[in-house]
Every structure is written in C-alpha cells, then in structure tokens.
Amino acid sequence: MKRLTIKEILNKINLLEPFEGISKSGGFKISIKSYQPLICASLHSGCNFQEKLDYKVNLSSFQRWQEEEPYTDKFIWELPITISALDSRFEYDLNKEREDCINKKIWRRELSSCEEREALKKYDEFYEVIHFLVEKLEFLFDRVFFFDIHSYNYKRNTSNTLLPLFNIGTHSLGEKFRGERDYLLEAFKGVEIDCLENTTEENHELQEEGELARRINTTFKKTGLFSIGVKKVYCNENSGIYYQSITNSLKKAFNHLINDFIKNHSSNLSYNILDNFSDYTITDHEREVARGIAFLMQKNYIDSNRGEYSPEEINHLISNKREDVILGRLREAYIVYVSHGEKIVACGALMKKGDRLEAKMLNVDVKYRGMGLAQKICDIREDFARKTGYKRIYIESLKFQKTLKFHRKRGFYQVEAPRELKYSLYMCKDL
C-alpha cells in the first residue's frame, strides 16, 4: 500500500478521489472506495511497536496483544470508507484525550521528549484527517454515520457478569439518532455467529466511550458516532490462537449489517470522480459510466423542454448524447457523478478547450432534483478548477429558462462565444 503524506491524503479527500494508502508516518491506513455518508474506524487494531521502545516498556508483546483489538480492521475493511490504526495503543492511545494518550504507568523508563513528540504527531495526524473527512461528508450529505469498532476480553473477566456478544455505545449521542440506535440494536440482536449465544446491549459498563466518540458527537451536528464493541470470541485471548471461521462470520456480519443500515437510513447516494486530465484508459467501468450518463442526459433533454426547442431540435441535441460519444468525451475530462445504487442520477464535467476550462454535462434526474445535487457538483468542479490554477470557468448553456437562471445565480454571465453556437449561450464565471 502506498505511503501518503497528510497533505496528499487531505487533497485526495478534498477532490473526492477514491484511494487507499498508509500515512507517511505509518500511524494509520485509510481506504475510500466511494464517498458515501459512512465512516468505519478501528482505533485499537494496530500492533506496531517501535523496537527502540521495547526496552522501556513494562509489557511483553503478548501482554500488549491481549489488550489490543486485533482483526477489528478486517471486519470493516471492505466497506466504502475505513480508517484503521496501525500502531499499538500502548505507544499512544487514539481513544484517549491528547494529554493522556501516552500511558505513563506502563513505562519503566520515561520516553524522551523526541519520542513523545513523535507519538503526539501521529495522534494529531489521525484526528486532522478524521475531522477533514467528516467535514467533507457533511458538505455532501444531510446525515453521516460513523461506526467506531472495538473488541473486548471476556475470559479474564473478573466481574462475574455475562458480557454481551455485542455492545452499542451511545452515551455521547444524547437523543440524536434515536431511531437509528433502536434499529442497530435490533439488527445486532439478529446476528448469528457459529452457534454462539448472542446477547446485545446498549451502553454496557464494560465499554466506556472514548475520545473519538466525544469529538465527533459534540463537534459535528449532522454526524452520529456509534461505538460498536464485540466480545473476543474470534480468538483465544490467553493463547493468541485465532478462530478463522468465527472471524469470517463476524466480517460478513459487519459488512451486511452496516451496508443494510446505510440503505435504510440514508439517501444511499454516493459521489464519484473520474479524473482523466492526466491519464485515460477505457475500462469496463468507464463504459458503464458513459452508458449511465448517456441515458440520464437523453432523458433530461426530453423532460426539461418547455417549448424552448422544437421536437426536431431536441432530437438533434440528443443525437450526440449516445454512449460512444459520451465515452469519447470522457477523454481528458474531470467527471463528477452521483449514483443511487447502480443508477447514475446526476453528473457534471470539466473539459479543456484550448486554454479554457469549460463546464459540461450538468444533469440531474428529475426525481432527484431539489436535493442540492447540482449545486454540490458545481462546487466540486469549481474547487477542482481553482486548485489546478484556473481563474475562470466557462459554460455553454442550453436555453432552458431554469438552466439559465441556475447558472446566473452561481455567478455566470454571458460573454462572446469563441465559436458559432446555434442552440446555446456562452457564459463565464470568475473564480
């Protein structure tokens, strides 16, 4: 997996670029397959521990392993957006407040100021990325759901109480997302794992909510974080043996349950980018995107016409909106498209025309209008244009009255066209 600086990670998120990588410092890994209103994190899945610190700590590698939460990253890694710690919680604990994230009690020799700074830097990098990612998703979606995955020991439990298979931590949510909490509880109660007894509880005393939950649920109004704990039935905490069958069952359960949750509690929209400015290769995926955009544009031209164009003119306009034509236009283009499941419901592009950058193909399915999709697509396009050094953006707008009104409200004004136009107006916006 490629190493990325924090600046590179933030830039990819800002441009809605799917990617995966490891932070340059090695503190965490991140995977974004598509931009959906969902983040999954595992803060204690890491077990990396610097050799230079081994002689300073009072714990053996196995003792550390017993209190870490191995495999929690694998339960969620196939989901759309995941971020997982790679370092041991015993170097610095991401789920503690910054001033307490280095546990002073476990060190037989005090860490040097340089070693502390190194640990705190990785702590800060993690939260910088988390905050930026949540802000970006809140811009795109009305609500965002955050799943913080943990595991807990039970064989060495001294409380003489039966620990639940799953625990849903919601302390810091208050009354936010009450319906979603009830849904999650029932969903986890229905999980069957290799004949194991399933007791699922909310806010069991064994699992305190940590710094991540506090930050997310108090800082962001549109995001709700659920701390999901699972009993370590997938391994023997006293010997270190893993049970592959149970691990696979848990992975399957988490993937199915969380995907199902998102389908039922969000718009199920995802934002996607094709950036072919620097490289272009026709793949099956590009063909599917071209097919979806062609269908959307042809349908929209017909549905949007309120007498601005004759039937013959509309037929002429949609004649060059075929799949093969759209596929050709994807070359050297920056495409933003919004999917609902497998269906493309909105799109917009940027294309180079000589030394100019032109906005193209802005379309939103009639059934999905009023959700702000066109505004968000335009914001994304214009942000990309600014970051790539353009001072102006141009558009060849159709004469639909609503379309012209939309562009004018966004700051476009009519200018002289660089070519003869029959069916459209040429407009410009200063960035």
CSV table of C-alpha atoms in Angstrom, one decimal, residues 3-419:
chain,number,residue,atom,x,y,z
A,3,ARG,CA,2.7,5.8,1.7
A,4,LEU,CA,1.0,9.2,1.6
A,5,THR,CA,1.7,12.5,3.3
A,6,ILE,CA,-1.1,14.0,5.3
A,7,LYS,CA,-1.3,16.8,2.7
A,8,GLU,CA,-1.7,14.2,0.0
A,9,ILE,CA,-4.5,12.4,1.9
A,10,LEU,CA,-6.4,15.7,2.5
A,11,ASN,CA,-6.0,16.7,-1.1
A,12,LYS,CA,-7.4,13.4,-2.3
A,13,ILE,CA,-10.4,13.7,0.1
A,14,ASN,CA,-11.0,17.3,-1.0
A,15,LEU,CA,-11.1,16.3,-4.7
A,16,LEU,CA,-13.3,13.2,-3.8
A,17,GLU,CA,-10.7,10.9,-5.2
A,18,PRO,CA,-11.1,7.2,-4.3
A,19,PHE,CA,-7.8,5.9,-2.9
A,20,GLU,CA,-6.1,3.8,-0.3
A,21,GLY,CA,-2.8,4.3,1.5
A,22,ILE,CA,-0.8,4.4,4.7
A,23,SER,CA,0.1,7.7,6.4
A,24,LYS,CA,3.8,8.5,5.8
A,25,SER,CA,4.5,8.2,9.5
A,26,GLY,CA,2.9,4.8,9.5
A,27,GLY,CA,0.3,5.6,12.1
A,28,PHE,CA,-2.8,4.5,10.2
A,29,LYS,CA,-4.2,3.2,6.9
A,30,ILE,CA,-7.2,4.6,5.0
A,31,SER,CA,-9.3,3.3,2.2
A,32,ILE,CA,-12.0,5.3,0.4
A,33,LYS,CA,-13.8,3.2,-2.3
A,34,SER,CA,-16.6,5.7,-2.8
A,35,TYR,CA,-17.9,8.8,-1.0
A,36,GLN,CA,-20.9,7.7,1.0
A,37,PRO,CA,-22.4,9.0,4.3
A,38,LEU,CA,-20.5,6.4,6.2
A,39,ILE,CA,-17.1,6.1,8.0
A,40,CYS,CA,-15.9,3.0,9.8
A,41,ALA,CA,-12.8,3.1,12.1
A,42,SER,CA,-10.8,0.7,14.3
A,43,LEU,CA,-8.7,2.7,16.7
A,44,HIS,CA,-7.0,-0.2,18.5
A,45,SER,CA,-6.5,-2.7,15.7
A,46,GLY,CA,-2.8,-1.8,15.4
A,47,CYS,CA,0.0,-3.8,17.0
A,48,ASN,CA,3.1,-2.0,15.6
A,49,PHE,CA,5.5,-1.1,18.4
A,50,GLN,CA,8.9,0.6,17.7
A,51,GLU,CA,11.8,-1.6,18.6
A,52,LYS,CA,13.6,1.3,20.3
A,53,LEU,CA,10.7,1.5,22.8
A,54,ASP,CA,10.8,-2.3,23.7
A,55,TYR,CA,13.3,-2.0,26.5
A,56,LYS,CA,11.4,1.0,28.0
A,57,VAL,CA,8.0,-0.7,28.4
A,58,ASN,CA,6.9,-3.0,31.2
A,59,LEU,CA,4.7,-5.1,28.9
A,60,SER,CA,5.7,-8.0,26.7
A,61,SER,CA,4.5,-8.2,23.1
A,62,PHE,CA,1.9,-10.8,24.1
A,63,GLN,CA,0.6,-8.7,27.0
A,64,ARG,CA,0.2,-5.8,24.7
A,65,TRP,CA,-1.6,-8.1,22.2
A,66,GLN,CA,-4.1,-9.2,24.9
A,67,GLU,CA,-5.2,-5.6,25.4
A,68,GLU,CA,-5.2,-4.6,21.8
A,69,GLU,CA,-8.1,-5.3,19.5
A,70,PRO,CA,-6.7,-7.3,16.6
A,71,TYR,CA,-8.7,-8.1,13.5
A,72,THR,CA,-11.2,-5.3,14.1
A,73,ASP,CA,-9.8,-3.6,11.0
A,74,LYS,CA,-10.5,-6.7,8.9
A,75,PHE,CA,-14.2,-6.8,10.0
A,76,ILE,CA,-14.8,-3.4,8.2
A,77,TRP,CA,-12.1,-3.1,5.5
A,78,GLU,CA,-14.4,-3.9,2.6
A,79,LEU,CA,-16.8,-1.1,3.5
A,80,PRO,CA,-16.8,2.2,1.5
A,81,ILE,CA,-14.8,4.4,3.9
A,82,THR,CA,-12.5,2.9,6.5
A,83,ILE,CA,-9.6,4.2,8.6
A,84,SER,CA,-7.6,1.9,11.0
A,85,ALA,CA,-4.8,2.5,13.4
A,86,LEU,CA,-1.5,0.6,12.7
A,87,ASP,CA,0.4,1.5,15.9
A,88,SER,CA,-0.2,-0.2,19.3
A,89,ARG,CA,-2.4,1.7,21.7
A,90,PHE,CA,0.4,1.3,24.2
A,91,GLU,CA,2.6,3.8,22.2
A,92,TYR,CA,-0.3,6.3,22.1
A,93,ASP,CA,-4.0,5.7,22.5
A,94,LEU,CA,-6.1,7.4,19.9
A,95,ASN,CA,-9.2,6.9,22.1
A,96,LYS,CA,-7.8,9.0,24.9
A,97,GLU,CA,-7.6,12.8,25.2
A,98,ARG,CA,-4.4,14.1,23.8
A,99,GLU,CA,-2.8,14.9,27.2
A,100,ASP,CA,-3.5,11.4,28.4
A,101,CYS,CA,-2.9,9.4,25.2
A,102,ILE,CA,0.6,8.3,26.4
A,103,ASN,CA,0.1,6.0,29.4
A,104,LYS,CA,2.8,6.9,31.9
A,105,LYS,CA,2.2,3.9,34.1
A,106,ILE,CA,3.4,1.3,31.6
A,107,TRP,CA,6.9,2.7,31.1
A,108,ARG,CA,9.8,1.5,33.2
A,109,ARG,CA,11.9,4.3,31.5
A,110,GLU,CA,10.4,7.6,30.7
A,111,LEU,CA,10.0,8.5,27.0
A,112,SER,CA,12.3,11.1,25.7
A,113,SER,CA,10.8,14.4,24.6
A,114,CYS,CA,11.6,13.5,21.0
A,115,GLU,CA,9.7,10.1,21.3
A,116,GLU,CA,6.7,11.9,22.9
A,117,ARG,CA,6.6,14.4,20.1
A,118,GLU,CA,6.7,11.6,17.5
A,119,ALA,CA,3.8,9.9,19.2
A,120,LEU,CA,1.7,13.0,19.5
A,121,LYS,CA,2.4,14.0,15.9
A,122,LYS,CA,0.9,10.7,14.7
A,123,TYR,CA,-2.1,11.2,17.1
A,124,ASP,CA,-2.6,14.7,15.7
A,125,GLU,CA,-2.4,13.5,12.1
A,126,PHE,CA,-5.1,10.9,12.7
A,127,TYR,CA,-7.5,13.4,14.0
A,128,GLU,CA,-6.7,16.0,11.4
A,129,VAL,CA,-7.7,13.5,8.7
A,130,ILE,CA,-10.8,12.4,10.6
A,131,HIS,CA,-12.1,16.0,11.1
A,132,PHE,CA,-11.4,16.9,7.4
A,133,LEU,CA,-13.2,13.8,6.2
A,134,VAL,CA,-16.3,14.3,8.3
A,135,GLU,CA,-16.5,18.0,7.2
A,136,LYS,CA,-16.3,16.9,3.6
A,137,LEU,CA,-19.0,14.2,4.0
A,138,GLU,CA,-21.3,16.7,5.9
A,139,PHE,CA,-21.0,19.0,3.0
A,140,LEU,CA,-22.1,16.3,0.6
A,141,PHE,CA,-24.8,14.6,2.8
A,142,ASP,CA,-27.6,15.7,5.2
A,143,ARG,CA,-26.5,13.0,7.7
A,144,VAL,CA,-23.4,11.0,8.2
A,145,PHE,CA,-22.9,7.8,10.2
A,146,PHE,CA,-19.7,6.8,12.0
A,147,PHE,CA,-19.0,3.3,13.3
A,148,ASP,CA,-16.2,3.0,15.8
A,149,ILE,CA,-15.3,-0.7,16.0
A,150,HIS,CA,-13.8,-2.2,19.2
A,151,SER,CA,-13.4,-5.6,20.9
A,152,TYR,CA,-13.1,-6.7,24.5
A,153,ASN,CA,-11.7,-9.6,26.5
A,154,TYR,CA,-14.1,-11.9,28.4
A,155,LYS,CA,-12.1,-15.0,29.5
A,156,ARG,CA,-10.3,-12.9,32.1
A,157,ASN,CA,-13.4,-11.0,33.2
A,158,THR,CA,-13.5,-10.7,37.0
A,159,SER,CA,-16.9,-9.1,37.3
A,160,ASN,CA,-18.8,-12.4,37.4
A,161,THR,CA,-21.3,-10.9,34.9
A,162,LEU,CA,-22.1,-12.3,31.5
A,163,LEU,CA,-20.6,-10.0,28.9
A,164,PRO,CA,-22.7,-9.3,25.7
A,165,LEU,CA,-21.6,-10.5,22.3
A,166,PHE,CA,-22.2,-7.0,21.0
A,167,ASN,CA,-22.4,-3.7,22.8
A,168,ILE,CA,-23.6,-0.5,21.2
A,169,GLY,CA,-22.1,2.6,22.9
A,170,THR,CA,-24.2,5.7,22.5
A,171,HIS,CA,-23.6,7.8,25.7
A,172,SER,CA,-22.4,10.9,23.9
A,173,LEU,CA,-25.2,10.9,21.3
A,174,GLY,CA,-27.8,12.2,23.7
A,175,GLU,CA,-31.2,11.9,21.9
A,176,LYS,CA,-29.6,12.3,18.5
A,177,PHE,CA,-30.3,9.5,16.1
A,178,ARG,CA,-32.7,7.7,18.5
A,179,GLY,CA,-34.4,5.8,15.7
A,180,GLU,CA,-31.1,4.6,14.2
A,181,ARG,CA,-29.9,3.4,17.6
A,182,ASP,CA,-33.1,1.3,18.0
A,183,TYR,CA,-32.6,-0.1,14.6
A,184,LEU,CA,-29.0,-1.0,15.2
A,185,LEU,CA,-29.8,-2.8,18.5
A,186,GLU,CA,-32.4,-5.0,16.8
A,187,ALA,CA,-30.0,-5.6,13.9
A,188,PHE,CA,-27.2,-6.8,16.1
A,189,LYS,CA,-29.5,-8.9,18.1
A,190,GLY,CA,-30.4,-10.8,15.0
A,191,VAL,CA,-26.7,-11.7,14.1
A,192,GLU,CA,-25.9,-15.4,14.2
A,193,ILE,CA,-22.3,-16.3,14.7
A,194,ASP,CA,-21.4,-20.0,14.5
A,195,CYS,CA,-23.9,-21.2,17.2
A,196,LEU,CA,-22.6,-18.6,19.7
A,197,GLU,CA,-25.2,-17.1,22.1
A,198,ASN,CA,-26.0,-13.6,21.1
A,199,THR,CA,-26.7,-11.1,23.8
A,200,THR,CA,-26.6,-7.5,22.5
A,201,GLU,CA,-26.8,-4.5,24.9
A,202,GLU,CA,-26.6,-0.7,24.8
A,203,ASN,CA,-24.0,1.1,26.9
A,204,HIS,CA,-22.8,-1.9,29.0
A,205,GLU,CA,-20.5,-0.7,31.8
A,206,LEU,CA,-17.5,-2.7,30.4
A,207,GLN,CA,-17.1,-0.3,27.5
A,208,GLU,CA,-16.6,3.4,28.1
A,209,GLU,CA,-16.9,5.7,25.1
A,210,GLY,CA,-13.7,7.4,24.3
A,211,GLU,CA,-12.2,10.5,22.7
A,212,LEU,CA,-13.3,9.7,19.1
A,213,ALA,CA,-17.0,9.5,20.1
A,214,ARG,CA,-16.7,12.6,22.3
A,215,ARG,CA,-15.1,14.6,19.5
A,216,ILE,CA,-17.5,13.5,16.7
A,217,ASN,CA,-20.7,13.7,18.7
A,218,THR,CA,-20.0,17.0,20.3
A,219,THR,CA,-18.3,18.7,17.3
A,220,PHE,CA,-20.5,17.7,14.3
A,221,LYS,CA,-24.2,18.3,14.2
A,222,LYS,CA,-25.0,16.1,11.2
A,223,THR,CA,-22.9,13.1,12.2
A,224,GLY,CA,-23.7,10.4,14.7
A,225,LEU,CA,-21.0,8.0,16.0
A,226,PHE,CA,-21.9,4.6,17.3
A,227,SER,CA,-19.2,2.7,19.3
A,228,ILE,CA,-19.6,-1.0,18.4
A,229,GLY,CA,-17.9,-3.5,20.7
A,230,VAL,CA,-17.6,-7.2,20.0
A,231,LYS,CA,-16.6,-9.9,22.5
A,232,LYS,CA,-13.3,-11.5,21.5
A,233,VAL,CA,-14.9,-14.8,20.6
A,234,TYR,CA,-12.9,-14.8,17.4
A,235,CYS,CA,-9.6,-15.6,19.2
A,236,ASN,CA,-8.3,-17.1,22.4
A,237,GLU,CA,-7.1,-14.2,24.5
A,238,ASN,CA,-5.0,-16.4,26.7
A,239,SER,CA,-3.1,-18.2,23.9
A,240,GLY,CA,-3.3,-15.9,20.9
A,241,ILE,CA,-5.0,-18.5,18.6
A,242,TYR,CA,-7.4,-17.1,16.0
A,243,TYR,CA,-10.6,-18.9,15.0
A,244,GLN,CA,-10.8,-18.3,11.3
A,245,SER,CA,-14.4,-19.4,10.9
A,246,ILE,CA,-15.7,-17.0,13.5
A,247,THR,CA,-13.5,-14.2,12.2
A,248,ASN,CA,-15.0,-14.7,8.7
A,249,SER,CA,-18.5,-14.8,10.1
A,250,LEU,CA,-18.0,-11.5,12.0
A,251,LYS,CA,-16.6,-9.9,8.9
A,252,LYS,CA,-19.6,-11.0,6.9
A,253,ALA,CA,-22.0,-9.9,9.6
A,254,PHE,CA,-20.5,-6.4,9.9
A,255,ASN,CA,-20.4,-5.9,6.1
A,256,HIS,CA,-24.0,-7.0,5.7
A,257,LEU,CA,-25.4,-5.2,8.7
A,258,ILE,CA,-23.7,-1.8,8.0
A,259,ASN,CA,-24.5,-1.8,4.3
A,260,ASP,CA,-28.1,-2.6,5.1
A,261,PHE,CA,-28.2,0.1,7.7
A,262,ILE,CA,-27.0,2.7,5.2
A,263,LYS,CA,-29.5,1.6,2.6
A,264,ASN,CA,-32.3,2.1,5.2
A,265,HIS,CA,-31.2,5.3,6.9
A,266,SER,CA,-29.6,7.5,4.2
A,267,SER,CA,-30.3,8.6,0.7
A,268,ASN,CA,-28.0,5.8,-0.5
A,269,LEU,CA,-26.2,8.2,-2.7
A,270,SER,CA,-22.5,8.1,-3.4
A,271,TYR,CA,-20.3,10.8,-5.1
A,272,ASN,CA,-17.7,9.5,-7.6
A,273,ILE,CA,-14.9,11.1,-9.6
A,274,LEU,CA,-13.3,10.2,-12.9
A,275,ASP,CA,-10.2,12.3,-13.4
A,276,ASN,CA,-8.9,11.7,-16.9
A,277,PHE,CA,-7.0,15.0,-17.3
A,278,SER,CA,-3.6,13.3,-17.0
A,279,ASP,CA,-4.4,9.7,-18.0
A,280,TYR,CA,-7.2,7.9,-19.8
A,281,THR,CA,-7.7,4.2,-20.3
A,282,ILE,CA,-11.0,2.8,-21.4
A,283,THR,CA,-12.2,0.1,-19.0
A,284,ASP,CA,-15.5,-1.7,-18.4
A,285,HIS,CA,-16.1,0.8,-15.6
A,286,GLU,CA,-15.7,3.8,-17.9
A,287,ARG,CA,-18.1,2.2,-20.4
A,288,GLU,CA,-20.7,1.7,-17.6
A,289,VAL,CA,-20.4,5.3,-16.5
A,290,ALA,CA,-20.7,6.5,-20.1
A,291,ARG,CA,-23.8,4.4,-20.6
A,292,GLY,CA,-25.4,5.8,-17.4
A,293,ILE,CA,-24.6,9.4,-18.2
A,294,ALA,CA,-25.9,9.0,-21.8
A,295,PHE,CA,-29.2,7.6,-20.5
A,296,LEU,CA,-29.5,10.4,-17.9
A,297,MET,CA,-28.8,13.2,-20.4
A,298,GLN,CA,-31.1,11.9,-23.2
A,299,LYS,CA,-34.0,11.6,-20.7
A,300,ASN,CA,-33.3,15.0,-19.2
A,301,TYR,CA,-33.3,16.8,-22.5
A,302,ILE,CA,-36.7,15.5,-23.2
A,303,ASP,CA,-38.1,16.0,-19.7
A,304,SER,CA,-36.7,19.6,-19.3
A,305,ASN,CA,-38.0,21.0,-22.6
A,306,ARG,CA,-40.8,23.5,-22.0
A,307,GLY,CA,-41.1,24.8,-25.6
A,308,GLU,CA,-37.6,26.3,-25.8
A,309,TYR,CA,-36.8,23.7,-28.5
A,310,SER,CA,-38.8,22.1,-31.2
A,311,PRO,CA,-39.1,18.3,-31.3
A,312,GLU,CA,-36.7,18.3,-34.2
A,313,GLU,CA,-34.2,20.4,-32.3
A,314,ILE,CA,-34.4,18.1,-29.2
A,315,ASN,CA,-33.9,15.1,-31.4
A,316,HIS,CA,-30.8,16.7,-32.8
A,317,LEU,CA,-29.5,17.7,-29.4
A,318,ILE,CA,-29.8,14.1,-28.0
A,319,SER,CA,-28.4,12.5,-31.1
A,320,ASN,CA,-24.9,13.2,-29.9
A,321,LYS,CA,-25.6,12.0,-26.4
A,322,ARG,CA,-25.0,8.4,-27.3
A,323,GLU,CA,-22.9,6.1,-25.2
A,324,ASP,CA,-20.0,6.1,-27.7
A,325,VAL,CA,-20.0,9.9,-27.9
A,326,ILE,CA,-20.0,10.3,-24.1
A,327,LEU,CA,-17.2,7.7,-23.8
A,328,GLY,CA,-15.1,9.8,-26.2
A,329,ARG,CA,-15.8,12.9,-24.2
A,330,LEU,CA,-14.6,11.3,-21.0
A,331,ARG,CA,-11.1,11.6,-22.5
A,332,GLU,CA,-9.2,14.4,-20.8
A,333,ALA,CA,-12.2,15.2,-18.7
A,334,TYR,CA,-12.9,15.6,-15.0
A,335,ILE,CA,-16.2,13.9,-14.2
A,336,VAL,CA,-18.3,14.2,-11.1
A,337,TYR,CA,-21.2,11.8,-11.0
A,338,VAL,CA,-23.7,10.8,-8.3
A,339,SER,CA,-25.0,7.2,-8.0
A,340,HIS,CA,-28.1,5.8,-6.3
A,341,GLY,CA,-27.2,2.2,-6.1
A,342,GLU,CA,-26.2,1.2,-9.7
A,343,LYS,CA,-28.0,4.2,-11.3
A,344,ILE,CA,-26.3,7.5,-12.2
A,345,VAL,CA,-28.7,10.2,-11.1
A,346,ALA,CA,-26.6,13.3,-11.6
A,347,CYS,CA,-23.4,14.3,-13.3
A,348,GLY,CA,-21.2,17.2,-14.4
A,349,ALA,CA,-17.8,17.5,-16.1
A,350,LEU,CA,-14.9,19.8,-16.8
A,351,MET,CA,-13.2,19.7,-20.2
A,352,LYS,CA,-10.3,21.6,-21.7
A,353,LYS,CA,-11.0,23.7,-24.8
A,354,GLY,CA,-7.6,25.2,-25.8
A,355,ASP,CA,-6.5,27.3,-22.9
A,356,ARG,CA,-10.0,27.4,-21.4
A,357,LEU,CA,-11.8,25.1,-19.0
A,358,GLU,CA,-15.4,24.5,-19.8
A,359,ALA,CA,-18.1,23.1,-17.5
A,360,LYS,CA,-20.1,20.5,-19.3
A,361,MET,CA,-22.9,17.9,-19.0
A,362,LEU,CA,-24.5,19.2,-15.8
A,363,ASN,CA,-27.6,17.0,-15.4
A,364,VAL,CA,-29.8,15.8,-12.5
A,365,ASP,CA,-32.5,13.2,-12.9
A,366,VAL,CA,-36.0,14.8,-12.4
A,367,LYS,CA,-36.8,12.6,-9.5
A,368,TYR,CA,-33.6,13.7,-7.6
A,369,ARG,CA,-34.0,17.5,-8.1
A,370,GLY,CA,-34.4,19.6,-5.0
A,371,MET,CA,-31.7,17.7,-3.1
A,372,GLY,CA,-28.9,20.2,-3.9
A,373,LEU,CA,-27.0,17.7,-6.1
A,374,ALA,CA,-26.4,20.2,-8.9
A,375,GLN,CA,-25.0,22.8,-6.5
A,376,LYS,CA,-22.7,20.3,-4.9
A,377,ILE,CA,-21.4,19.1,-8.3
A,378,CYS,CA,-20.7,22.7,-9.3
A,379,ASP,CA,-18.9,23.4,-6.0
A,380,ILE,CA,-16.7,20.3,-6.5
A,381,ARG,CA,-15.9,21.3,-10.2
A,382,GLU,CA,-15.1,24.9,-9.3
A,383,ASP,CA,-12.9,23.8,-6.3
A,384,PHE,CA,-11.0,21.5,-8.6
A,385,ALA,CA,-10.6,24.3,-11.2
A,386,ARG,CA,-9.2,26.7,-8.6
A,387,LYS,CA,-6.8,24.1,-7.3
A,388,THR,CA,-5.5,23.4,-10.8
A,389,GLY,CA,-4.7,27.1,-11.4
A,390,TYR,CA,-7.7,28.3,-13.5
A,391,LYS,CA,-9.0,31.8,-12.8
A,392,ARG,CA,-12.2,31.5,-14.9
A,393,ILE,CA,-14.6,28.8,-15.9
A,394,TYR,CA,-16.8,28.8,-19.0
A,395,ILE,CA,-20.0,27.1,-19.8
A,396,GLU,CA,-22.1,26.5,-23.0
A,397,SER,CA,-25.6,26.7,-21.5
A,398,LEU,CA,-28.7,25.4,-23.0
A,399,LYS,CA,-31.6,27.9,-23.3
A,400,PHE,CA,-33.9,26.2,-20.8
A,401,GLN,CA,-35.0,29.0,-18.5
A,402,LYS,CA,-34.4,27.1,-15.3
A,403,THR,CA,-30.9,26.2,-16.5
A,404,LEU,CA,-30.0,29.9,-17.3
A,405,LYS,CA,-31.4,31.1,-14.0
A,406,PHE,CA,-29.3,28.4,-12.2
A,407,HIS,CA,-26.1,29.5,-13.8
A,408,ARG,CA,-26.7,33.2,-13.3
A,409,LYS,CA,-27.4,32.6,-9.6
A,410,ARG,CA,-24.0,30.9,-9.4
A,411,GLY,CA,-22.3,34.0,-10.9
A,412,PHE,CA,-22.1,33.2,-14.6
A,413,TYR,CA,-22.6,36.0,-17.1
A,414,GLN,CA,-22.9,35.9,-20.9
A,415,VAL,CA,-19.8,36.5,-23.0
A,416,GLU,CA,-18.9,36.4,-26.7
A,417,ALA,CA,-18.6,32.8,-27.8
A,418,PRO,CA,-15.3,31.5,-29.3
A,419,ARG,CA,-17.3,29.5,-31.9
